[in-house]
């Protein structure tokens, strides 16, 4: 209620409008009038300045009130972080250790997990078991699905999305990356492990590419396993990894100076994760620790007042239909009626749960939530559907135009090529119905004639037809719902952004 009170202040703004007629009629009048017109001009300018100052003061007050109200209503700001990288780089171990260091997993639980791991003869894996809870994941030591966990620091709340590193599970990794705000690329510094992860066929390159297309603009490169006997916090090894990664980051579209932060850590011992690493261990690094850096990161622009968009990542049945997803824009409250696209189903939100499984009254853009829906059956919902505002529903279509960049493909690609498209949480089979224009790399101009084919490294505008209706928006309006990847035979073939949606 505090916010609306200061609003009436900008009233003096119309004042400068009155003296203008005097200024315009001045030349017709006698000379003395001209002098007075100058005076009125000055007064008018002063009035304008004063009005502007007042308006600025009011908007400042409003902003402060907004921040306070937000802080009060929704508590700390919430960030989604995805951990990615090659198999065995130590993503789950690092995530598990963060949970332990921030006190989200207490010592007793950790000791229990440690004992279980010891009994299984896997004692060095006990930290990752805090995140890899499935039996298959524990037995092999590989993450399969995208694990979720939650922790809190003094400044912010975080959801960890622990993405699988194995190349068979890349689709799970994409669904994780599409829900994240910040990416942490975990890279193993152990001799031989960095090289396999980074060479052709390693997951480090593909994950970076996919992170960029999923809309992760800020990347933290955590060089892990610095405590390994082959590394022992050696600066030469750390620098070697940096020099190899930097050109590739540039090629992917990250600016190494502004978008990327490199940090040496040890996920197993916890060095440089919460507390800074000691000078006796690592004399050459004096930056912040991982959690310090995350806390100090600039906040992201949240679209609170935009129409609601919530792509559904997963769904299940539990006393009604439950869906899970991240709110990409807008906000929701309990008992609100929303529209489920593409089947235009109106349904009601009967309960909202946040990351800690607590029921809340409302949630805002950027939150990962579980919703209980009324008026729709569980089998009528599938991942990739979007919950949206009834007044401005998301566009559902089977035909769209998009700009594609072909990343890797041995042969040429012609019209009629089929593949699988991943857009936000949806996965759909597609056909390239027509190649419309090729884009010149140097000038960025389109060709007038449609090209007969495209090959690796080229950009093209194509018409894409999907097997079923799919919810997308143009990239300009909603970047999260307008960017996608195209995969085929277990490889990422192309990345793209939607330029035009044909209403069907």
Short mmCIF file of C-alpha atoms in Angstrom, two decimals:
data_model
loop_
_atom_site.label_atom_id
_atom_site.label_comp_id
_atom_site.label_asym_id
_atom_site.label_seq_id
_atom_site.Cartn_x
_atom_site.Cartn_y
_atom_site.Cartn_z
CA UNK A 1 0.00 0.00 0.00
CA UNK A 2 2.98 2.28 0.51
CA UNK A 3 3.85 2.47 -3.17
CA UNK A 4 0.99 4.58 -4.64
CA UNK A 5 1.21 7.48 -2.13
CA UNK A 6 4.02 9.56 -3.67
CA UNK A 7 2.47 9.38 -7.16
CA UNK A 8 0.68 12.79 -7.33
CA UNK A 9 3.97 14.75 -7.07
CA UNK A 10 4.76 15.23 -10.80
CA UNK A 11 1.82 17.66 -11.15
CA UNK A 12 3.97 20.81 -11.77
CA UNK A 13 5.13 19.37 -15.13
CA UNK A 14 2.47 21.22 -17.23
CA UNK A 15 3.70 24.61 -15.92
CA UNK A 16 6.13 25.34 -18.79
CA UNK A 17 3.30 25.08 -21.32
CA UNK A 18 1.81 28.50 -20.35
CA UNK A 19 4.72 30.86 -21.13
CA UNK A 20 5.16 29.49 -24.67
CA UNK A 21 2.47 31.66 -26.35
CA UNK A 22 4.26 34.76 -25.00
CA UNK A 23 7.50 33.61 -26.60
CA UNK A 24 5.92 32.95 -29.98
CA UNK A 25 4.00 36.27 -30.11
CA UNK A 26 7.05 38.28 -28.96
CA UNK A 27 8.40 39.29 -32.41
CA UNK A 28 5.07 40.93 -33.34
CA UNK A 29 5.07 43.05 -30.18
CA UNK A 30 7.28 46.10 -29.53
CA UNK A 31 10.97 45.62 -28.64
CA UNK A 32 10.60 45.76 -24.84
CA UNK A 33 8.38 42.67 -25.05
CA UNK A 34 11.29 40.68 -26.50
CA UNK A 35 13.30 41.23 -23.34
CA UNK A 36 10.44 40.02 -21.16
CA UNK A 37 10.04 36.94 -23.40
CA UNK A 38 13.66 35.97 -22.59
CA UNK A 39 12.87 36.19 -18.90
CA UNK A 40 9.78 34.01 -19.30
CA UNK A 41 11.86 31.48 -21.26
CA UNK A 42 14.33 31.22 -18.39
CA UNK A 43 11.50 30.79 -15.91
CA UNK A 44 9.97 28.11 -18.10
CA UNK A 45 13.30 26.26 -18.28
CA UNK A 46 13.66 26.44 -14.50
CA UNK A 47 10.12 25.10 -14.06
CA UNK A 48 10.92 22.21 -16.40
CA UNK A 49 14.10 21.41 -14.47
CA UNK A 50 12.26 21.49 -11.15
CA UNK A 51 9.51 19.24 -12.48
CA UNK A 52 12.11 16.80 -13.82
CA UNK A 53 13.94 16.75 -10.47
CA UNK A 54 10.69 16.06 -8.63
CA UNK A 55 9.73 13.31 -11.05
CA UNK A 56 13.19 11.72 -10.63
CA UNK A 57 12.87 11.88 -6.84
CA UNK A 58 9.45 10.24 -7.00
CA UNK A 59 10.65 7.45 -9.29
CA UNK A 60 13.60 6.86 -6.95
CA UNK A 61 11.24 6.57 -4.00
CA UNK A 62 9.04 4.21 -5.95
CA UNK A 63 12.02 2.05 -6.88
CA UNK A 64 13.10 1.81 -3.26
CA UNK A 65 9.58 0.96 -2.18
CA UNK A 66 9.39 -1.64 -4.95
CA UNK A 67 12.63 -3.25 -3.82
CA UNK A 68 11.53 -3.25 -0.20
CA UNK A 69 8.10 -4.64 -1.04
CA UNK A 70 9.66 -7.32 -3.23
CA UNK A 71 12.17 -8.19 -0.52
CA UNK A 72 9.38 -8.36 2.02
CA UNK A 73 6.97 -10.34 -0.15
CA UNK A 74 9.28 -12.79 -1.82
CA UNK A 75 12.30 -12.86 0.48
CA UNK A 76 15.72 -13.19 -1.08
CA UNK A 77 16.31 -13.11 -4.77
CA UNK A 78 16.38 -16.50 -6.41
CA UNK A 79 18.95 -17.79 -8.92
CA UNK A 80 19.00 -21.03 -10.87
CA UNK A 81 22.45 -22.49 -11.47
CA UNK A 82 23.20 -25.38 -13.77
CA UNK A 83 26.32 -27.48 -13.24
CA UNK A 84 27.60 -28.93 -16.48
CA UNK A 85 30.73 -30.39 -18.00
CA UNK A 86 32.23 -33.66 -19.20
CA UNK A 87 31.51 -36.97 -17.51
CA UNK A 88 33.43 -37.33 -14.22
CA UNK A 89 34.46 -33.67 -14.06
CA UNK A 90 33.05 -33.64 -10.53
CA UNK A 91 29.74 -31.80 -10.96
CA UNK A 92 27.65 -33.78 -8.47
CA UNK A 93 30.48 -33.92 -5.93
CA UNK A 94 30.82 -30.16 -6.07
CA UNK A 95 27.05 -29.69 -5.78
CA UNK A 96 26.91 -32.09 -2.84
CA UNK A 97 29.72 -30.26 -1.10
CA UNK A 98 27.96 -26.90 -1.58
CA UNK A 99 24.86 -28.35 0.08
CA UNK A 100 27.01 -29.55 2.97
CA UNK A 101 28.96 -26.29 3.34
CA UNK A 102 25.83 -24.12 3.30
CA UNK A 103 24.21 -26.36 5.90
CA UNK A 104 21.41 -27.71 3.68
CA UNK A 105 22.52 -31.28 4.37
CA UNK A 106 23.39 -31.71 8.02
CA UNK A 107 26.42 -33.55 9.30
CA UNK A 108 24.42 -36.58 10.39
CA UNK A 109 22.89 -37.14 6.97
CA UNK A 110 26.32 -36.69 5.40
CA UNK A 111 27.81 -39.29 7.76
CA UNK A 112 24.98 -41.66 6.86
CA UNK A 113 25.59 -41.15 3.14
CA UNK A 114 29.34 -41.54 3.71
CA UNK A 115 28.76 -44.83 5.48
CA UNK A 116 26.48 -46.08 2.66
CA UNK A 117 29.13 -45.10 0.14
CA UNK A 118 31.85 -46.85 2.16
CA UNK A 119 29.80 -50.02 2.34
CA UNK A 120 29.44 -49.93 -1.42
CA UNK A 121 33.19 -49.41 -1.77
CA UNK A 122 32.66 -45.96 -3.23
CA UNK A 123 33.79 -43.73 -0.39
CA UNK A 124 35.21 -40.92 -2.57
CA UNK A 125 31.81 -40.55 -4.18
CA UNK A 126 29.89 -39.85 -1.01
CA UNK A 127 29.48 -36.11 -1.74
CA UNK A 128 27.88 -36.71 -5.12
CA UNK A 129 25.38 -39.10 -3.53
CA UNK A 130 23.74 -36.09 -1.89
CA UNK A 131 22.57 -35.15 -5.40
CA UNK A 132 22.58 -38.49 -7.25
CA UNK A 133 19.88 -40.27 -5.32
CA UNK A 134 18.83 -42.94 -7.84
CA UNK A 135 20.27 -46.42 -7.41
CA UNK A 136 21.50 -46.59 -11.00
CA UNK A 137 23.17 -43.19 -10.64
CA UNK A 138 24.87 -44.26 -7.43
CA UNK A 139 26.02 -47.62 -8.74
CA UNK A 140 27.75 -46.19 -11.78
CA UNK A 141 28.66 -42.82 -10.32
CA UNK A 142 27.03 -41.13 -13.30
CA UNK A 143 24.21 -38.61 -13.18
CA UNK A 144 21.39 -39.55 -15.57
CA UNK A 145 18.54 -37.16 -14.93
CA UNK A 146 18.84 -33.50 -14.10
CA UNK A 147 19.16 -33.47 -10.31
CA UNK A 148 17.70 -30.57 -8.31
CA UNK A 149 18.77 -29.24 -4.99
CA UNK A 150 18.33 -26.05 -3.10
CA UNK A 151 20.59 -23.92 -0.92
CA UNK A 152 20.65 -20.47 0.56
CA UNK A 153 23.35 -17.93 1.42
CA UNK A 154 23.00 -14.64 3.29
CA UNK A 155 22.10 -12.75 0.11
CA UNK A 156 20.26 -15.14 -2.19
CA UNK A 157 18.39 -18.39 -2.64
CA UNK A 158 19.69 -20.86 -5.21
CA UNK A 159 18.45 -23.91 -7.02
CA UNK A 160 21.19 -26.23 -8.27
CA UNK A 161 20.36 -28.08 -11.46
CA UNK A 162 22.90 -30.87 -11.71
CA UNK A 163 23.06 -31.75 -15.40
CA UNK A 164 24.32 -35.10 -16.62
CA UNK A 165 27.67 -35.04 -18.43
CA UNK A 166 27.34 -38.25 -20.38
CA UNK A 167 26.61 -37.78 -24.05
CA UNK A 168 23.69 -40.21 -24.03
CA UNK A 169 21.88 -37.93 -21.63
CA UNK A 170 22.33 -34.61 -23.45
CA UNK A 171 18.55 -34.06 -23.77
CA UNK A 172 18.31 -34.04 -19.93
CA UNK A 173 21.16 -31.56 -19.90
CA UNK A 174 19.29 -29.27 -22.32
CA UNK A 175 16.18 -29.31 -20.14
CA UNK A 176 18.36 -28.36 -17.17
CA UNK A 177 20.14 -25.56 -19.00
CA UNK A 178 16.87 -24.11 -20.28
CA UNK A 179 15.77 -23.51 -16.69
CA UNK A 180 19.00 -21.90 -15.48
CA UNK A 181 20.16 -18.29 -15.15
CA UNK A 182 23.86 -18.95 -14.57
CA UNK A 183 26.04 -21.75 -15.83
CA UNK A 184 28.89 -23.34 -13.92
CA UNK A 185 31.12 -25.29 -16.28
CA UNK A 186 33.04 -27.82 -14.24
CA UNK A 187 36.33 -28.80 -15.80
CA UNK A 188 38.67 -31.42 -14.43
CA UNK A 189 42.27 -30.29 -14.12
CA UNK A 190 43.51 -33.86 -13.68
CA UNK A 191 46.05 -34.87 -16.32
CA UNK A 192 44.30 -36.45 -19.28
CA UNK A 193 40.76 -35.74 -18.04
CA UNK A 194 40.63 -32.15 -19.28
CA UNK A 195 41.98 -33.23 -22.66
CA UNK A 196 39.37 -35.98 -23.19
CA UNK A 197 36.58 -33.65 -22.13
CA UNK A 198 37.68 -30.98 -24.52
CA UNK A 199 38.66 -32.87 -27.66
CA UNK A 200 36.17 -33.66 -30.40
CA UNK A 201 33.57 -35.97 -28.99
CA UNK A 202 34.09 -34.63 -25.45
CA UNK A 203 31.13 -33.01 -23.75
CA UNK A 204 32.83 -29.76 -22.72
CA UNK A 205 32.43 -28.12 -26.12
CA UNK A 206 28.90 -29.33 -26.75
CA UNK A 207 27.71 -28.22 -23.30
CA UNK A 208 29.12 -24.73 -23.79
CA UNK A 209 27.38 -24.43 -27.12
CA UNK A 210 24.09 -25.67 -25.66
CA UNK A 211 24.40 -23.38 -22.65
CA UNK A 212 24.75 -20.37 -24.93
CA UNK A 213 21.69 -21.37 -26.96
CA UNK A 214 19.66 -22.06 -23.83
CA UNK A 215 20.17 -18.42 -22.90
CA UNK A 216 22.86 -18.71 -20.25
CA UNK A 217 24.81 -15.51 -20.78
CA UNK A 218 27.02 -15.65 -17.70
CA UNK A 219 29.36 -18.58 -17.34
CA UNK A 220 31.59 -19.54 -14.43
CA UNK A 221 34.38 -21.90 -15.38
CA UNK A 222 35.30 -23.90 -12.29
CA UNK A 223 38.60 -25.68 -12.79
CA UNK A 224 38.02 -28.59 -10.44
CA UNK A 225 40.27 -31.30 -8.91
CA UNK A 226 43.06 -28.81 -8.27
CA UNK A 227 43.97 -30.92 -5.22
CA UNK A 228 44.69 -33.94 -7.40
CA UNK A 229 48.22 -35.42 -7.06
CA UNK A 230 48.85 -34.71 -10.78
CA UNK A 231 47.99 -31.03 -10.33
CA UNK A 232 48.59 -29.92 -6.72
CA UNK A 233 47.36 -26.35 -7.33
CA UNK A 234 49.91 -25.87 -10.09
CA UNK A 235 49.51 -22.46 -11.78
CA UNK A 236 51.01 -23.70 -15.06
CA UNK A 237 48.28 -26.34 -15.45
CA UNK A 238 45.55 -23.79 -14.63
CA UNK A 239 46.90 -21.31 -17.17
CA UNK A 240 47.21 -24.04 -19.80
CA UNK A 241 43.51 -24.85 -19.39
CA UNK A 242 42.62 -21.14 -19.61
CA UNK A 243 44.58 -20.61 -22.81
CA UNK A 244 42.95 -23.64 -24.44
CA UNK A 245 39.43 -22.63 -23.43
CA UNK A 246 39.50 -18.91 -24.20
CA UNK A 247 39.47 -19.12 -28.03
CA UNK A 248 36.65 -21.64 -27.91
CA UNK A 249 34.61 -19.44 -25.57
CA UNK A 250 34.99 -16.55 -28.01
CA UNK A 251 33.89 -18.75 -30.87
CA UNK A 252 30.78 -19.80 -28.90
CA UNK A 253 29.84 -16.15 -28.35
CA UNK A 254 31.01 -15.51 -24.81
CA UNK A 255 33.24 -12.54 -24.14
CA UNK A 256 36.00 -13.96 -21.87
CA UNK A 257 36.51 -10.58 -20.16
CA UNK A 258 32.90 -9.75 -19.27
CA UNK A 259 30.80 -12.93 -19.44
CA UNK A 260 33.16 -15.54 -18.05
CA UNK A 261 34.79 -15.93 -14.65
CA UNK A 262 37.54 -18.51 -14.15
CA UNK A 263 38.09 -19.98 -10.69
CA UNK A 264 40.26 -22.85 -9.39
CA UNK A 265 38.41 -25.09 -6.91
CA UNK A 266 38.44 -28.50 -5.35
CA UNK A 267 34.94 -29.95 -5.16
CA UNK A 268 36.07 -32.85 -2.99
CA UNK A 269 37.96 -30.97 -0.29
CA UNK A 270 35.74 -27.88 -0.57
CA UNK A 271 38.66 -25.51 -1.15
CA UNK A 272 37.60 -22.17 -2.68
CA UNK A 273 33.93 -23.12 -2.73
CA UNK A 274 32.64 -21.33 0.36
CA UNK A 275 35.84 -20.11 1.98
CA UNK A 276 38.73 -18.77 -0.02
CA UNK A 277 41.64 -21.10 -0.58
CA UNK A 278 44.59 -20.50 1.78
CA UNK A 279 47.71 -18.75 0.52
CA UNK A 280 49.88 -21.66 1.64
CA UNK A 281 47.90 -23.98 -0.67
CA UNK A 282 47.42 -21.64 -3.63
CA UNK A 283 49.56 -18.50 -3.45
CA UNK A 284 48.74 -17.25 -6.97
CA UNK A 285 44.93 -16.92 -6.81
CA UNK A 286 43.45 -14.07 -4.79
CA UNK A 287 39.93 -13.76 -6.23
CA UNK A 288 36.68 -14.52 -4.41
CA UNK A 289 35.46 -18.04 -3.66
CA UNK A 290 32.68 -19.57 -5.76
CA UNK A 291 29.81 -18.71 -3.41
CA UNK A 292 31.19 -15.21 -2.75
CA UNK A 293 31.25 -14.58 -6.49
CA UNK A 294 27.71 -15.91 -6.98
CA UNK A 295 26.43 -13.67 -4.17
CA UNK A 296 28.08 -10.61 -5.67
CA UNK A 297 26.85 -11.21 -9.24
CA UNK A 298 24.70 -8.50 -10.77
CA UNK A 299 21.04 -9.39 -10.69
CA UNK A 300 19.22 -10.38 -13.82
CA UNK A 301 16.45 -8.46 -15.44
CA UNK A 302 13.20 -10.13 -14.38
CA UNK A 303 10.01 -9.58 -16.37
CA UNK A 304 7.58 -9.35 -13.47
CA UNK A 305 4.77 -7.48 -15.19
CA UNK A 306 4.92 -9.25 -18.54
CA UNK A 307 2.25 -11.85 -19.45
CA UNK A 308 2.70 -15.19 -17.71
CA UNK A 309 4.79 -17.85 -19.45
CA UNK A 310 5.68 -21.10 -17.70
CA UNK A 311 7.04 -23.94 -19.85
CA UNK A 312 6.31 -27.29 -18.22
CA UNK A 313 9.45 -29.36 -17.60
CA UNK A 314 7.85 -32.42 -15.99
CA UNK A 315 4.48 -33.61 -14.72
CA UNK A 316 3.13 -36.35 -12.50
CA UNK A 317 0.03 -37.39 -10.60
CA UNK A 318 -0.28 -36.79 -6.88
CA UNK A 319 -3.79 -35.99 -5.62
CA UNK A 320 -4.41 -34.14 -8.85
CA UNK A 321 -2.16 -33.04 -11.66
CA UNK A 322 1.24 -31.65 -10.62
CA UNK A 323 3.52 -29.80 -13.00
CA UNK A 324 7.08 -28.52 -12.53
CA UNK A 325 8.72 -25.65 -14.37
CA UNK A 326 10.42 -22.29 -14.23
CA UNK A 327 8.40 -19.10 -14.64
CA UNK A 328 10.01 -17.35 -17.62
CA UNK A 329 7.95 -14.19 -17.37
CA UNK A 330 5.14 -12.75 -15.29
CA UNK A 331 3.92 -14.02 -11.92
CA UNK A 332 1.28 -16.39 -10.55
CA UNK A 333 -0.89 -16.57 -7.47
CA UNK A 334 -3.02 -19.23 -5.88
CA UNK A 335 -6.50 -19.84 -7.36
CA UNK A 336 -5.58 -18.01 -10.55
CA UNK A 337 -7.12 -19.31 -13.77
CA UNK A 338 -4.54 -19.92 -16.48
CA UNK A 339 -4.53 -21.29 -20.00
CA UNK A 340 -2.63 -24.43 -20.96
CA UNK A 341 -1.29 -24.20 -24.49
CA UNK A 342 -1.27 -25.63 -27.15
CA UNK A 343 -4.55 -27.40 -26.33
CA UNK A 344 -6.20 -24.20 -25.01
CA UNK A 345 -7.29 -25.80 -21.76
CA UNK A 346 -8.36 -23.40 -19.00
CA UNK A 347 -7.31 -24.67 -15.59
CA UNK A 348 -6.96 -23.35 -12.07
CA UNK A 349 -3.85 -23.28 -9.89
CA UNK A 350 -4.91 -24.76 -6.55
CA UNK A 351 -1.50 -24.86 -4.89
CA UNK A 352 2.01 -23.49 -5.48
CA UNK A 353 5.08 -25.12 -3.95
CA UNK A 354 8.56 -23.57 -3.98
CA UNK A 355 11.95 -25.32 -4.09
CA UNK A 356 11.83 -26.32 -0.43
CA UNK A 357 8.43 -28.01 -0.89
CA UNK A 358 6.69 -25.29 1.15
CA UNK A 359 3.32 -24.09 -0.05
CA UNK A 360 3.35 -20.41 -1.02
CA UNK A 361 0.66 -17.95 -2.07
CA UNK A 362 2.43 -16.58 -5.15
CA UNK A 363 5.59 -16.95 -7.22
CA UNK A 364 7.41 -14.61 -9.58
CA UNK A 365 9.48 -14.75 -12.74
CA UNK A 366 12.67 -16.79 -12.25
CA UNK A 367 11.24 -19.14 -9.62
CA UNK A 368 11.26 -22.90 -10.02
CA UNK A 369 7.86 -24.07 -8.89
CA UNK A 370 5.55 -27.06 -8.62
CA UNK A 371 1.89 -26.33 -9.26
CA UNK A 372 -1.19 -28.38 -8.56
CA UNK A 373 -3.74 -27.84 -11.32
CA UNK A 374 -7.49 -28.32 -11.29
CA UNK A 375 -9.57 -28.85 -14.42
CA UNK A 376 -7.00 -30.80 -16.42
CA UNK A 377 -6.04 -34.47 -16.32
CA UNK A 378 -2.42 -35.56 -15.97
CA UNK A 379 -2.46 -37.40 -19.31
CA UNK A 380 -3.60 -34.23 -21.10
CA UNK A 381 -0.37 -32.46 -20.16
CA UNK A 382 3.04 -33.18 -21.59
CA UNK A 383 6.45 -31.57 -21.02
CA UNK A 384 6.89 -28.61 -23.35
CA UNK A 385 3.35 -27.32 -22.90
CA UNK A 386 3.19 -23.75 -21.62
CA UNK A 387 0.98 -22.26 -18.93
CA UNK A 388 0.10 -18.71 -19.89
CA UNK A 389 -2.16 -15.76 -19.38
CA UNK A 390 -5.69 -16.08 -20.76
CA UNK A 391 -5.57 -12.56 -22.20
CA UNK A 392 -2.29 -13.02 -24.07
CA UNK A 393 -1.68 -16.71 -24.72
CA UNK A 394 1.59 -17.99 -26.14
CA UNK A 395 1.58 -18.73 -29.87
CA UNK A 396 1.02 -22.37 -30.79
CA UNK A 397 1.98 -23.42 -34.28
CA UNK A 398 3.27 -26.18 -36.53
CA UNK A 399 5.05 -23.85 -38.97
CA UNK A 400 7.71 -21.29 -38.10
CA UNK A 401 10.55 -19.41 -39.70
CA UNK A 402 13.90 -19.39 -37.96
CA UNK A 403 17.49 -18.41 -38.41
CA UNK A 404 19.77 -21.43 -38.06
CA UNK A 405 23.52 -21.74 -37.60
CA UNK A 406 24.74 -25.17 -38.68
CA UNK A 407 27.37 -26.32 -36.18
CA UNK A 408 28.42 -29.75 -37.31
CA UNK A 409 27.12 -32.02 -39.98
CA UNK A 410 29.17 -34.18 -42.31
CA UNK A 411 26.92 -33.90 -45.34
CA UNK A 412 24.97 -31.05 -46.85
CA UNK A 413 21.49 -30.27 -45.52
CA UNK A 414 18.64 -29.77 -47.99
CA UNK A 415 14.94 -29.07 -47.69
CA UNK A 416 13.17 -32.14 -46.34
CA UNK A 417 15.83 -32.84 -43.70
CA UNK A 418 14.33 -34.26 -40.51
CA UNK A 419 15.70 -33.93 -36.97
CA UNK A 420 14.61 -33.28 -33.39
CA UNK A 421 14.14 -29.78 -32.05
CA UNK A 422 14.60 -28.83 -28.38
CA UNK A 423 12.91 -25.55 -27.49
CA UNK A 424 12.56 -24.54 -23.78
CA UNK A 425 11.30 -27.83 -22.30
CA UNK A 426 9.63 -29.14 -25.45
CA UNK A 427 11.08 -31.80 -27.72
CA UNK A 428 9.49 -32.16 -31.14
CA UNK A 429 10.29 -33.86 -34.43
CA UNK A 430 10.71 -31.37 -37.24
CA UNK A 431 11.24 -31.14 -40.97
CA UNK A 432 13.06 -28.32 -42.72
CA UNK A 433 10.29 -27.59 -45.21
CA UNK A 434 12.20 -24.96 -47.18
CA UNK A 435 15.50 -23.10 -47.09
CA UNK A 436 14.56 -19.46 -47.71
CA UNK A 437 17.74 -17.35 -47.57
CA UNK A 438 21.37 -17.96 -46.85
CA UNK A 439 23.05 -15.31 -44.68
CA UNK A 440 26.44 -13.99 -45.69
CA UNK A 441 28.82 -14.39 -42.74
CA UNK A 442 30.82 -11.22 -43.39
CA UNK A 443 28.09 -8.76 -44.33
CA UNK A 444 25.09 -10.37 -42.60
CA UNK A 445 22.99 -9.85 -45.75
CA UNK A 446 20.44 -12.36 -47.00
CA UNK A 447 20.61 -13.89 -50.45
CA UNK A 448 17.56 -13.24 -52.60
CA UNK A 449 17.44 -16.73 -54.04
CA UNK A 450 16.74 -19.70 -51.80
CA UNK A 451 19.90 -21.82 -51.50
CA UNK A 452 19.73 -25.44 -52.73
CA UNK A 453 21.57 -26.65 -49.60
CA UNK A 454 23.56 -25.51 -46.55
CA UNK A 455 26.61 -27.03 -44.97
CA UNK A 456 28.56 -26.87 -41.73
CA UNK A 457 29.47 -23.38 -40.56
CA UNK A 458 26.78 -21.58 -42.58
CA UNK A 459 23.76 -19.59 -41.47
CA UNK A 460 20.38 -19.88 -43.11
CA UNK A 461 16.79 -18.75 -42.67
CA UNK A 462 14.53 -21.77 -43.01
CA UNK A 463 10.89 -22.68 -42.75
CA UNK A 464 10.42 -25.42 -40.19
CA UNK A 465 7.41 -27.69 -39.87
CA UNK A 466 6.83 -29.59 -36.65
CA UNK A 467 5.09 -32.94 -36.24
CA UNK A 468 2.72 -31.59 -33.58
CA UNK A 469 1.74 -28.13 -32.36
CA UNK A 470 4.53 -26.45 -30.40
CA UNK A 471 4.54 -23.33 -28.21
CA UNK A 472 7.06 -20.74 -29.35
CA UNK A 473 7.45 -16.98 -29.49
CA UNK A 474 9.77 -14.87 -31.63
CA UNK A 475 13.25 -14.45 -30.19
CA UNK A 476 12.87 -10.65 -30.04
CA UNK A 477 9.85 -10.77 -27.73
CA UNK A 478 10.64 -13.74 -25.49
CA UNK A 479 14.21 -14.97 -25.87
CA UNK A 480 13.60 -17.99 -23.61
CA UNK A 481 10.77 -19.26 -25.82
CA UNK A 482 12.40 -18.28 -29.09
CA UNK A 483 15.74 -20.09 -29.02
CA UNK A 484 16.26 -23.74 -29.77
CA UNK A 485 18.73 -26.45 -30.70
CA UNK A 486 18.37 -29.07 -33.39
CA UNK A 487 19.83 -32.51 -32.75
CA UNK A 488 20.16 -35.65 -34.80
CA UNK A 489 21.92 -38.97 -34.15
CA UNK A 490 23.06 -37.86 -30.72
CA UNK A 491 24.79 -34.71 -31.97
CA UNK A 492 23.81 -31.07 -31.86
CA UNK A 493 23.45 -30.17 -35.53
CA UNK A 494 22.32 -26.56 -35.35
CA UNK A 495 21.24 -23.76 -33.07
CA UNK A 496 18.61 -21.27 -34.01
CA UNK A 497 16.20 -18.55 -33.08
CA UNK A 498 12.61 -18.08 -34.14
CA UNK A 499 12.08 -15.06 -36.39
CA UNK A 500 8.43 -15.53 -37.35
CA UNK A 501 5.57 -17.70 -36.10
CA UNK A 502 2.88 -18.69 -38.61
CA UNK A 503 -0.46 -18.87 -36.83
CA UNK A 504 -2.09 -22.13 -37.80
#
